[in-house]
């Protein structure tokens, strides 16, 4: 029989694991959304145009300075959502390594560049490390600034530190890409 204080700690730790893993099991069991499903749900009735953007060296440097995150590629997958001839949002695929395996996030932005939503479209690490939709929604409605960082606007997940840092870095990187591309699109 465990002492009450130790039993309480075990129950709290178990609860935290189930909180993190619980939301991931339903996402995994039902399958993660495809890019098309996520885009259709996010921009209903909009026309979605897929683009491949090749960044210049100057753009890459600018993105890394703005985001304070490394950019591993110069090829960007971007989706532009329009409705009635007006851009209503953009989404980007960011694929990166979490610990030893890949994760792909579809990071969607409103027309003003603020975060609209993050969807996990591929996750090859163990299920217990995937971030929940609730955690991924912490920065929704926010722009890229110094507060979009761990231990500021973004709360960590116990036991999934690498996942939270990878997702936060990806979000900062995508928002910086969008900002730099918006400057060149004008």
Short mmCIF file of C-alpha atoms in Angstrom, two decimals:
data_model
loop_
_atom_site.label_atom_id
_atom_site.label_comp_id
_atom_site.label_asym_id
_atom_site.label_seq_id
_atom_site.Cartn_x
_atom_site.Cartn_y
_atom_site.Cartn_z
CA UNK A 1 0.00 0.00 0.00
CA UNK A 2 1.38 3.39 -1.01
CA UNK A 3 1.44 6.31 1.38
CA UNK A 4 -1.27 8.91 0.60
CA UNK A 5 1.25 11.56 -0.56
CA UNK A 6 2.99 9.12 -2.92
CA UNK A 7 -0.31 7.72 -4.15
CA UNK A 8 -1.48 11.28 -4.91
CA UNK A 9 1.68 11.97 -6.94
CA UNK A 10 1.24 8.74 -8.88
CA UNK A 11 -2.38 9.60 -9.64
CA UNK A 12 -1.45 13.12 -10.78
CA UNK A 13 1.37 11.80 -13.00
CA UNK A 14 -0.93 9.13 -14.45
CA UNK A 15 -3.58 11.76 -15.10
CA UNK A 16 -1.09 13.94 -16.96
CA UNK A 17 -0.01 11.02 -19.13
CA UNK A 18 -3.65 10.20 -19.94
CA UNK A 19 -4.36 13.87 -20.65
CA UNK A 20 -1.58 13.97 -23.22
CA UNK A 21 -2.12 10.46 -24.59
CA UNK A 22 -5.92 10.49 -24.37
CA UNK A 23 -6.44 13.07 -27.06
CA UNK A 24 -3.81 11.46 -29.24
CA UNK A 25 -5.37 8.02 -29.11
CA UNK A 26 -8.65 9.28 -30.55
CA UNK A 27 -6.78 11.19 -33.28
CA UNK A 28 -4.69 8.12 -34.10
CA UNK A 29 -7.58 5.65 -33.90
CA UNK A 30 -9.73 7.77 -36.21
CA UNK A 31 -6.72 8.68 -38.33
CA UNK A 32 -5.18 12.08 -38.72
CA UNK A 33 -6.85 14.47 -41.15
CA UNK A 34 -5.46 14.75 -44.63
CA UNK A 35 -4.30 18.16 -45.81
CA UNK A 36 -7.37 18.39 -48.02
CA UNK A 37 -9.76 17.56 -45.17
CA UNK A 38 -8.09 20.07 -42.84
CA UNK A 39 -8.13 22.81 -45.49
CA UNK A 40 -11.77 22.18 -46.41
CA UNK A 41 -12.81 22.32 -42.74
CA UNK A 42 -10.80 25.47 -42.13
CA UNK A 43 -11.82 27.40 -45.24
CA UNK A 44 -15.31 26.07 -46.12
CA UNK A 45 -16.49 27.07 -49.57
CA UNK A 46 -13.16 28.67 -50.46
CA UNK A 47 -11.09 27.95 -53.53
CA UNK A 48 -7.74 26.48 -52.43
CA UNK A 49 -4.71 26.90 -54.68
CA UNK A 50 -1.60 24.82 -53.95
CA UNK A 51 1.70 26.52 -54.63
CA UNK A 52 5.36 25.64 -54.44
CA UNK A 53 7.50 28.60 -53.51
CA UNK A 54 11.27 28.65 -53.98
CA UNK A 55 12.88 31.03 -51.51
CA UNK A 56 15.85 33.19 -52.39
CA UNK A 57 18.89 33.24 -50.11
CA UNK A 58 17.89 36.72 -48.94
CA UNK A 59 14.37 35.49 -48.07
CA UNK A 60 15.79 32.51 -46.17
CA UNK A 61 18.10 34.75 -44.15
CA UNK A 62 15.25 37.13 -43.38
CA UNK A 63 12.95 34.28 -42.30
CA UNK A 64 15.58 32.88 -39.92
CA UNK A 65 16.19 36.34 -38.43
CA UNK A 66 12.48 37.05 -37.92
CA UNK A 67 11.59 33.59 -36.57
CA UNK A 68 14.84 32.94 -34.69
CA UNK A 69 14.50 29.36 -35.97
CA UNK A 70 16.57 27.47 -38.56
CA UNK A 71 15.07 26.97 -42.00
CA UNK A 72 16.17 23.64 -43.48
CA UNK A 73 14.70 24.05 -46.95
CA UNK A 74 14.17 26.65 -49.61
CA UNK A 75 11.10 24.89 -51.04
CA UNK A 76 7.83 25.84 -49.36
CA UNK A 77 4.41 24.19 -49.79
CA UNK A 78 1.76 26.91 -49.51
CA UNK A 79 -2.01 26.82 -49.91
CA UNK A 80 -3.85 30.07 -50.63
CA UNK A 81 -7.58 30.18 -49.83
CA UNK A 82 -9.69 32.69 -51.75
CA UNK A 83 -13.36 33.48 -51.66
CA UNK A 84 -14.98 35.94 -54.02
CA UNK A 85 -11.56 36.79 -55.45
CA UNK A 86 -10.23 37.84 -52.04
CA UNK A 87 -7.53 35.98 -50.06
CA UNK A 88 -9.07 34.78 -46.79
CA UNK A 89 -6.11 32.79 -45.51
CA UNK A 90 -3.02 30.77 -46.20
CA UNK A 91 -1.71 27.44 -44.95
CA UNK A 92 1.76 25.93 -45.00
CA UNK A 93 3.13 22.44 -44.51
CA UNK A 94 6.05 22.24 -42.09
CA UNK A 95 7.69 18.82 -41.85
CA UNK A 96 10.39 18.41 -39.24
CA UNK A 97 11.99 15.87 -36.91
CA UNK A 98 10.61 15.79 -33.36
CA UNK A 99 12.97 13.36 -31.67
CA UNK A 100 14.05 10.83 -34.26
CA UNK A 101 11.00 10.70 -36.53
CA UNK A 102 8.99 13.10 -38.67
CA UNK A 103 5.97 15.21 -37.89
CA UNK A 104 4.05 17.24 -40.47
CA UNK A 105 1.94 20.19 -39.40
CA UNK A 106 -0.50 22.13 -41.54
CA UNK A 107 -0.22 25.61 -40.07
CA UNK A 108 -3.05 27.88 -41.20
CA UNK A 109 -3.06 31.65 -40.99
CA UNK A 110 -5.81 34.23 -41.32
CA UNK A 111 -5.54 36.87 -44.02
CA UNK A 112 -3.84 39.22 -41.52
CA UNK A 113 -1.10 36.66 -40.75
CA UNK A 114 -2.36 35.64 -37.31
CA UNK A 115 -2.53 31.97 -36.44
CA UNK A 116 -5.83 30.35 -37.39
CA UNK A 117 -5.16 26.68 -36.61
CA UNK A 118 -2.54 23.93 -36.47
CA UNK A 119 -3.38 20.44 -37.72
CA UNK A 120 -1.13 17.43 -37.28
CA UNK A 121 -1.22 15.60 -40.62
CA UNK A 122 1.59 13.09 -39.94
CA UNK A 123 3.21 11.97 -36.69
CA UNK A 124 5.64 9.05 -36.58
CA UNK A 125 6.83 9.35 -32.98
CA UNK A 126 5.04 7.26 -30.31
CA UNK A 127 1.40 8.30 -29.85
CA UNK A 128 1.91 9.51 -26.31
CA UNK A 129 4.05 12.44 -27.58
CA UNK A 130 1.57 13.99 -30.01
CA UNK A 131 0.19 17.37 -28.95
CA UNK A 132 -3.54 17.64 -28.33
CA UNK A 133 -5.79 19.97 -30.31
CA UNK A 134 -6.23 22.04 -27.16
CA UNK A 135 -2.48 22.50 -26.79
CA UNK A 136 -2.10 23.30 -30.50
CA UNK A 137 -4.78 26.00 -30.14
CA UNK A 138 -2.94 28.09 -27.54
CA UNK A 139 -1.65 30.67 -30.03
CA UNK A 140 -4.76 30.92 -32.23
CA UNK A 141 -5.50 34.55 -33.04
CA UNK A 142 -2.00 35.71 -32.18
CA UNK A 143 0.63 37.25 -34.47
CA UNK A 144 4.31 36.38 -34.58
CA UNK A 145 6.00 38.25 -31.75
CA UNK A 146 8.25 37.58 -28.75
CA UNK A 147 5.31 36.20 -26.73
CA UNK A 148 4.86 33.33 -29.20
CA UNK A 149 7.37 31.22 -27.30
CA UNK A 150 7.58 28.41 -24.77
CA UNK A 151 6.89 29.51 -21.18
CA UNK A 152 5.29 32.72 -22.41
CA UNK A 153 2.12 32.31 -24.48
CA UNK A 154 2.87 28.61 -25.05
CA UNK A 155 2.63 26.24 -22.10
CA UNK A 156 4.79 23.09 -22.10
CA UNK A 157 3.46 19.53 -22.03
CA UNK A 158 4.94 17.31 -19.35
CA UNK A 159 6.69 14.39 -21.05
CA UNK A 160 6.47 15.85 -24.55
CA UNK A 161 9.03 18.64 -24.44
CA UNK A 162 10.51 17.87 -27.86
CA UNK A 163 7.06 17.89 -29.47
CA UNK A 164 6.18 21.27 -27.97
CA UNK A 165 9.45 22.86 -29.01
CA UNK A 166 9.18 21.42 -32.54
CA UNK A 167 5.59 22.67 -32.96
CA UNK A 168 6.41 26.10 -31.55
CA UNK A 169 9.46 26.43 -33.81
CA UNK A 170 7.40 25.31 -36.82
CA UNK A 171 4.72 27.89 -36.05
CA UNK A 172 7.28 30.70 -35.71
CA UNK A 173 9.00 29.57 -38.92
CA UNK A 174 5.75 29.46 -40.92
CA UNK A 175 4.58 32.83 -39.65
CA UNK A 176 7.94 34.36 -40.62
CA UNK A 177 7.74 32.72 -44.07
CA UNK A 178 4.27 34.19 -44.54
CA UNK A 179 5.47 37.63 -43.46
CA UNK A 180 8.44 37.59 -45.86
CA UNK A 181 6.36 36.25 -48.76
CA UNK A 182 3.68 38.89 -48.13
CA UNK A 183 6.37 41.57 -48.54
CA UNK A 184 7.50 40.13 -51.89
CA UNK A 185 3.93 39.49 -53.13
CA UNK A 186 3.13 43.22 -52.92
#
